[in-house]
PDB file of C-alpha atoms in Angstrom:
ATOM      1  CA  UNK A   1      40.838  51.120 -37.910  1.00  0.00           C
ATOM      2  CA  UNK A   2      43.991  49.877 -36.053  1.00  0.00           C
ATOM      3  CA  UNK A   3      43.499  46.701 -33.833  1.00  0.00           C
ATOM      4  CA  UNK A   4      44.799  46.708 -30.321  1.00  0.00           C
ATOM      5  CA  UNK A   5      47.993  44.442 -29.908  1.00  0.00           C
ATOM      6  CA  UNK A   6      46.947  43.650 -26.267  1.00  0.00           C
ATOM      7  CA  UNK A   7      43.562  42.062 -27.496  1.00  0.00           C
ATOM      8  CA  UNK A   8      45.350  40.035 -30.121  1.00  0.00           C
ATOM      9  CA  UNK A   9      47.852  38.555 -27.515  1.00  0.00           C
ATOM     10  CA  UNK A  10      44.894  37.928 -25.078  1.00  0.00           C
ATOM     11  CA  UNK A  11      42.998  35.939 -27.657  1.00  0.00           C
ATOM     12  CA  UNK A  12      45.994  34.187 -28.819  1.00  0.00           C
ATOM     13  CA  UNK A  13      46.548  33.202 -25.070  1.00  0.00           C
ATOM     14  CA  UNK A  14      43.139  31.940 -24.611  1.00  0.00           C
ATOM     15  CA  UNK A  15      43.361  29.759 -27.910  1.00  0.00           C
ATOM     16  CA  UNK A  16      46.424  28.147 -26.739  1.00  0.00           C
ATOM     17  CA  UNK A  17      45.295  27.521 -23.304  1.00  0.00           C
ATOM     18  CA  UNK A  18      42.137  26.022 -24.612  1.00  0.00           C
ATOM     19  CA  UNK A  19      44.163  23.895 -27.121  1.00  0.00           C
ATOM     20  CA  UNK A  20      45.978  22.520 -23.929  1.00  0.00           C
ATOM     21  CA  UNK A  21      43.081  22.016 -21.903  1.00  0.00           C
ATOM     22  CA  UNK A  22      41.482  19.997 -24.631  1.00  0.00           C
ATOM     23  CA  UNK A  23      44.485  17.861 -25.706  1.00  0.00           C
ATOM     24  CA  UNK A  24      44.890  16.761 -22.074  1.00  0.00           C
ATOM     25  CA  UNK A  25      41.267  15.806 -21.688  1.00  0.00           C
ATOM     26  CA  UNK A  26      41.178  13.981 -25.211  1.00  0.00           C
ATOM     27  CA  UNK A  27      42.231  10.771 -23.644  1.00  0.00           C
ATOM     28  CA  UNK A  28      39.734  11.048 -20.934  1.00  0.00           C
ATOM     29  CA  UNK A  29      36.795  11.647 -23.260  1.00  0.00           C
ATOM     30  CA  UNK A  30      38.178   8.870 -25.697  1.00  0.00           C
ATOM     31  CA  UNK A  31      40.056   6.447 -23.763  1.00  0.00           C
ATOM     32  CA  UNK A  32      40.934   4.264 -26.940  1.00  0.00           C
ATOM     33  CA  UNK A  33      43.383   6.912 -28.092  1.00  0.00           C
ATOM     34  CA  UNK A  34      45.992   6.149 -25.420  1.00  0.00           C
ATOM     35  CA  UNK A  35      46.268   2.457 -26.490  1.00  0.00           C
ATOM     36  CA  UNK A  36      49.298   1.023 -28.091  1.00  0.00           C
ATOM     37  CA  UNK A  37      50.073  -2.010 -30.043  1.00  0.00           C
ATOM     38  CA  UNK A  38      47.987  -4.106 -32.372  1.00  0.00           C
ATOM     39  CA  UNK A  39      45.981  -6.864 -32.243  1.00  0.00           C
ATOM     40  CA  UNK A  40      44.873  -8.339 -29.043  1.00  0.00           C
ATOM     41  CA  UNK A  41      46.978  -5.369 -27.386  1.00  0.00           C
ATOM     42  CA  UNK A  42      44.311  -3.112 -28.563  1.00  0.00           C
ATOM     43  CA  UNK A  43      41.715  -4.682 -26.109  1.00  0.00           C
ATOM     44  CA  UNK A  44      43.897  -4.066 -23.150  1.00  0.00           C
ATOM     45  CA  UNK A  45      44.408  -0.566 -21.326  1.00  0.00           C
ATOM     46  CA  UNK A  46      47.043   1.744 -21.464  1.00  0.00           C
ATOM     47  CA  UNK A  47      48.642   2.847 -18.136  1.00  0.00           C
ATOM     48  CA  UNK A  48      46.221   4.416 -15.874  1.00  0.00           C
ATOM     49  CA  UNK A  49      43.085   3.160 -17.577  1.00  0.00           C
ATOM     50  CA  UNK A  50      40.324   0.530 -17.007  1.00  0.00           C
ATOM     51  CA  UNK A  51      41.090  -3.290 -17.208  1.00  0.00           C
ATOM     52  CA  UNK A  52      40.285  -4.176 -20.896  1.00  0.00           C
ATOM     53  CA  UNK A  53      36.925  -2.446 -21.812  1.00  0.00           C
ATOM     54  CA  UNK A  54      35.448  -3.391 -18.235  1.00  0.00           C
ATOM     55  CA  UNK A  55      34.663   0.302 -17.385  1.00  0.00           C
ATOM     56  CA  UNK A  56      34.346  -0.413 -13.621  1.00  0.00           C
ATOM     57  CA  UNK A  57      37.708  -1.614 -12.522  1.00  0.00           C
ATOM     58  CA  UNK A  58      39.995   1.200 -12.448  1.00  0.00           C
ATOM     59  CA  UNK A  59      43.583   0.839 -12.362  1.00  0.00           C
ATOM     60  CA  UNK A  60      45.930   3.505 -10.891  1.00  0.00           C
ATOM     61  CA  UNK A  61      48.270   5.930 -12.898  1.00  0.00           C
ATOM     62  CA  UNK A  62      51.480   4.489 -11.278  1.00  0.00           C
ATOM     63  CA  UNK A  63      50.715   0.933 -12.415  1.00  0.00           C
ATOM     64  CA  UNK A  64      51.997  -0.178 -15.834  1.00  0.00           C
ATOM     65  CA  UNK A  65      50.442  -2.990 -17.724  1.00  0.00           C
ATOM     66  CA  UNK A  66      52.597  -6.153 -18.406  1.00  0.00           C
ATOM     67  CA  UNK A  67      51.491  -7.594 -21.624  1.00  0.00           C
ATOM     68  CA  UNK A  68      53.790 -10.786 -21.254  1.00  0.00           C
ATOM     69  CA  UNK A  69      51.767 -11.818 -18.233  1.00  0.00           C
ATOM     70  CA  UNK A  70      48.203 -10.689 -19.270  1.00  0.00           C
ATOM     71  CA  UNK A  71      45.546 -12.173 -21.489  1.00  0.00           C
ATOM     72  CA  UNK A  72      41.717 -11.577 -22.188  1.00  0.00           C
ATOM     73  CA  UNK A  73      39.054 -14.080 -23.544  1.00  0.00           C
ATOM     74  CA  UNK A  74      35.855 -13.107 -25.229  1.00  0.00           C
ATOM     75  CA  UNK A  75      32.988 -15.800 -26.521  1.00  0.00           C
ATOM     76  CA  UNK A  76      29.445 -15.318 -26.730  1.00  0.00           C
ATOM     77  CA  UNK A  77      28.663 -16.416 -23.205  1.00  0.00           C
ATOM     78  CA  UNK A  78      31.921 -15.211 -21.311  1.00  0.00           C
ATOM     79  CA  UNK A  79      34.338 -12.368 -20.987  1.00  0.00           C
ATOM     80  CA  UNK A  80      37.235 -11.845 -18.948  1.00  0.00           C
ATOM     81  CA  UNK A  81      41.026 -12.588 -18.481  1.00  0.00           C
ATOM     82  CA  UNK A  82      43.922 -11.874 -16.551  1.00  0.00           C
ATOM     83  CA  UNK A  83      45.673  -8.266 -16.182  1.00  0.00           C
ATOM     84  CA  UNK A  84      48.983  -8.017 -14.673  1.00  0.00           C
ATOM     85  CA  UNK A  85      50.392  -4.389 -13.888  1.00  0.00           C
ATOM     86  CA  UNK A  86      53.500  -3.407 -11.868  1.00  0.00           C
ATOM     87  CA  UNK A  87      54.193  -0.229 -10.412  1.00  0.00           C
ATOM     88  CA  UNK A  88      56.606   1.715  -7.794  1.00  0.00           C
ATOM     89  CA  UNK A  89      53.986   2.017  -5.099  1.00  0.00           C
ATOM     90  CA  UNK A  90      53.372   0.735  -1.708  1.00  0.00           C
ATOM     91  CA  UNK A  91      51.053  -2.455  -1.114  1.00  0.00           C
ATOM     92  CA  UNK A  92      49.024  -0.806   1.635  1.00  0.00           C
ATOM     93  CA  UNK A  93      48.418   2.062  -0.489  1.00  0.00           C
ATOM     94  CA  UNK A  94      47.411   0.311  -3.372  1.00  0.00           C
ATOM     95  CA  UNK A  95      45.117  -2.073  -1.433  1.00  0.00           C
ATOM     96  CA  UNK A  96      43.293   0.935  -0.176  1.00  0.00           C
ATOM     97  CA  UNK A  97      43.116   2.642  -3.637  1.00  0.00           C
ATOM     98  CA  UNK A  98      41.702  -0.693  -5.274  1.00  0.00           C
ATOM     99  CA  UNK A  99      39.200  -1.368  -2.359  1.00  0.00           C
ATOM    100  CA  UNK A 100      37.944   2.224  -2.784  1.00  0.00           C
ATOM    101  CA  UNK A 101      37.571   2.390  -6.402  1.00  0.00           C
ATOM    102  CA  UNK A 102      35.852  -0.918  -6.430  1.00  0.00           C
ATOM    103  CA  UNK A 103      33.372   0.305  -4.000  1.00  0.00           C
ATOM    104  CA  UNK A 104      32.985   3.385  -5.966  1.00  0.00           C
ATOM    105  CA  UNK A 105      31.932   1.269  -8.821  1.00  0.00           C
ATOM    106  CA  UNK A 106      29.495  -0.604  -6.714  1.00  0.00           C
ATOM    107  CA  UNK A 107      31.729  -3.829  -6.533  1.00  0.00           C
ATOM    108  CA  UNK A 108      31.135  -5.730  -2.972  1.00  0.00           C
ATOM    109  CA  UNK A 109      34.392  -6.957  -1.166  1.00  0.00           C
ATOM    110  CA  UNK A 110      33.372 -10.487  -0.177  1.00  0.00           C
ATOM    111  CA  UNK A 111      37.033 -11.793   0.734  1.00  0.00           C
ATOM    112  CA  UNK A 112      40.432 -10.861   1.659  1.00  0.00           C
ATOM    113  CA  UNK A 113      43.213 -12.818   2.747  1.00  0.00           C
ATOM    114  CA  UNK A 114      46.964 -11.474   3.444  1.00  0.00           C
ATOM    115  CA  UNK A 115      50.218 -13.417   3.999  1.00  0.00           C
ATOM    116  CA  UNK A 116      53.069 -12.288   1.828  1.00  0.00           C
ATOM    117  CA  UNK A 117      50.493 -11.094  -1.053  1.00  0.00           C
ATOM    118  CA  UNK A 118      47.447  -9.578  -0.412  1.00  0.00           C
ATOM    119  CA  UNK A 119      44.240 -11.118  -1.856  1.00  0.00           C
ATOM    120  CA  UNK A 120      40.994  -9.499  -2.496  1.00  0.00           C
ATOM    121  CA  UNK A 121      37.877 -10.837  -3.970  1.00  0.00           C
ATOM    122  CA  UNK A 122      34.957  -8.536  -5.222  1.00  0.00           C
ATOM    123  CA  UNK A 123      31.329  -9.539  -6.647  1.00  0.00           C
ATOM    124  CA  UNK A 124      28.779  -7.765  -8.795  1.00  0.00           C
ATOM    125  CA  UNK A 125      25.702  -9.527 -10.394  1.00  0.00           C
ATOM    126  CA  UNK A 126      27.195 -11.858 -12.925  1.00  0.00           C
ATOM    127  CA  UNK A 127      30.721 -10.514 -12.592  1.00  0.00           C
ATOM    128  CA  UNK A 128      33.696 -11.650 -10.493  1.00  0.00           C
ATOM    129  CA  UNK A 129      37.068 -10.017  -9.582  1.00  0.00           C
ATOM    130  CA  UNK A 130      39.830 -11.358  -7.628  1.00  0.00           C
ATOM    131  CA  UNK A 131      42.902  -9.478  -7.186  1.00  0.00           C
ATOM    132  CA  UNK A 132      46.338 -10.095  -5.925  1.00  0.00           C
ATOM    133  CA  UNK A 133      48.749  -7.530  -4.616  1.00  0.00           C
ATOM    134  CA  UNK A 134      52.306  -8.450  -4.255  1.00  0.00           C
ATOM    135  CA  UNK A 135      55.546  -6.815  -3.368  1.00  0.00           C
ATOM    136  CA  UNK A 136      58.672  -7.470  -5.980  1.00  0.00           C
ATOM    137  CA  UNK A 137      62.022  -6.414  -5.550  1.00  0.00           C
ATOM    138  CA  UNK A 138      63.186  -2.597  -5.323  1.00  0.00           C
ATOM    139  CA  UNK A 139      59.839  -1.438  -4.078  1.00  0.00           C
ATOM    140  CA  UNK A 140      58.305  -2.533  -7.168  1.00  0.00           C
ATOM    141  CA  UNK A 141      54.582  -3.733  -6.520  1.00  0.00           C
ATOM    142  CA  UNK A 142      52.555  -6.266  -8.562  1.00  0.00           C
ATOM    143  CA  UNK A 143      48.957  -6.020  -9.139  1.00  0.00           C
ATOM    144  CA  UNK A 144      47.116  -8.808 -11.201  1.00  0.00           C
ATOM    145  CA  UNK A 145      43.426  -9.036 -11.916  1.00  0.00           C
ATOM    146  CA  UNK A 146      41.458 -11.974 -12.606  1.00  0.00           C
ATOM    147  CA  UNK A 147      38.176 -11.098 -14.001  1.00  0.00           C
ATOM    148  CA  UNK A 148      34.960 -13.092 -15.166  1.00  0.00           C
ATOM    149  CA  UNK A 149      31.974 -12.037 -16.818  1.00  0.00           C
ATOM    150  CA  UNK A 150      29.032 -14.245 -17.413  1.00  0.00           C
ATOM    151  CA  UNK A 151      27.045 -12.317 -20.293  1.00  0.00           C
ATOM    152  CA  UNK A 152      24.425 -15.139 -20.697  1.00  0.00           C
ATOM    153  CA  UNK A 153      23.342 -14.657 -16.981  1.00  0.00           C
ATOM    154  CA  UNK A 154      23.069 -10.939 -17.210  1.00  0.00           C
ATOM    155  CA  UNK A 155      20.330 -11.515 -20.045  1.00  0.00           C
ATOM    156  CA  UNK A 156      18.692 -14.589 -18.464  1.00  0.00           C
ATOM    157  CA  UNK A 157      20.239 -17.433 -20.690  1.00  0.00           C
ATOM    158  CA  UNK A 158      21.976 -20.540 -19.802  1.00  0.00           C
ATOM    159  CA  UNK A 159      25.662 -21.135 -21.477  1.00  0.00           C
ATOM    160  CA  UNK A 160      24.189 -22.709 -24.546  1.00  0.00           C
ATOM    161  CA  UNK A 161      21.730 -19.400 -25.281  1.00  0.00           C
ATOM    162  CA  UNK A 162      18.591 -20.933 -24.117  1.00  0.00           C
ATOM    163  CA  UNK A 163      16.231 -19.067 -21.869  1.00  0.00           C
ATOM    164  CA  UNK A 164      16.420 -20.074 -18.193  1.00  0.00           C
ATOM    165  CA  UNK A 165      12.916 -21.164 -17.141  1.00  0.00           C
ATOM    166  CA  UNK A 166      11.294 -19.280 -14.259  1.00  0.00           C
ATOM    167  CA  UNK A 167       9.312 -20.950 -11.821  1.00  0.00           C
TER     168      UNK A 167
END
């Protein structure tokens, strides 16, 4: 029995197409695969990911993380840090993107100020995120996130790990 060459080609085409599709989705399914660096850098995101392992702050793909201007801290009672990104985007467009993205992940906009830079303040129970959007030279825009998460308040403990009395 002789195989039809067109069926083999069709199967090969679908195999290649599925492989390409899955390789494009792998970084979405496993976000840690796109990270670079070692040590503390392993905790921070690659381009277009989440801010640190904080899954409810989404940074646009056009923004590139600046390791030198960023830092993170994790303790038993606190998690937070400063994450700085730069990219070639318009400040108004970035403001709209970040505001919409934060609202989509249930952050509440509680303050906004603008002069040369734009400052936005968001809150969630036991979390705060303040961000500044600033325009640099050559249409380069900066985004700095200041994030705090009170892990003990989320589980009903004070900063010393003791239960908070209820009245």
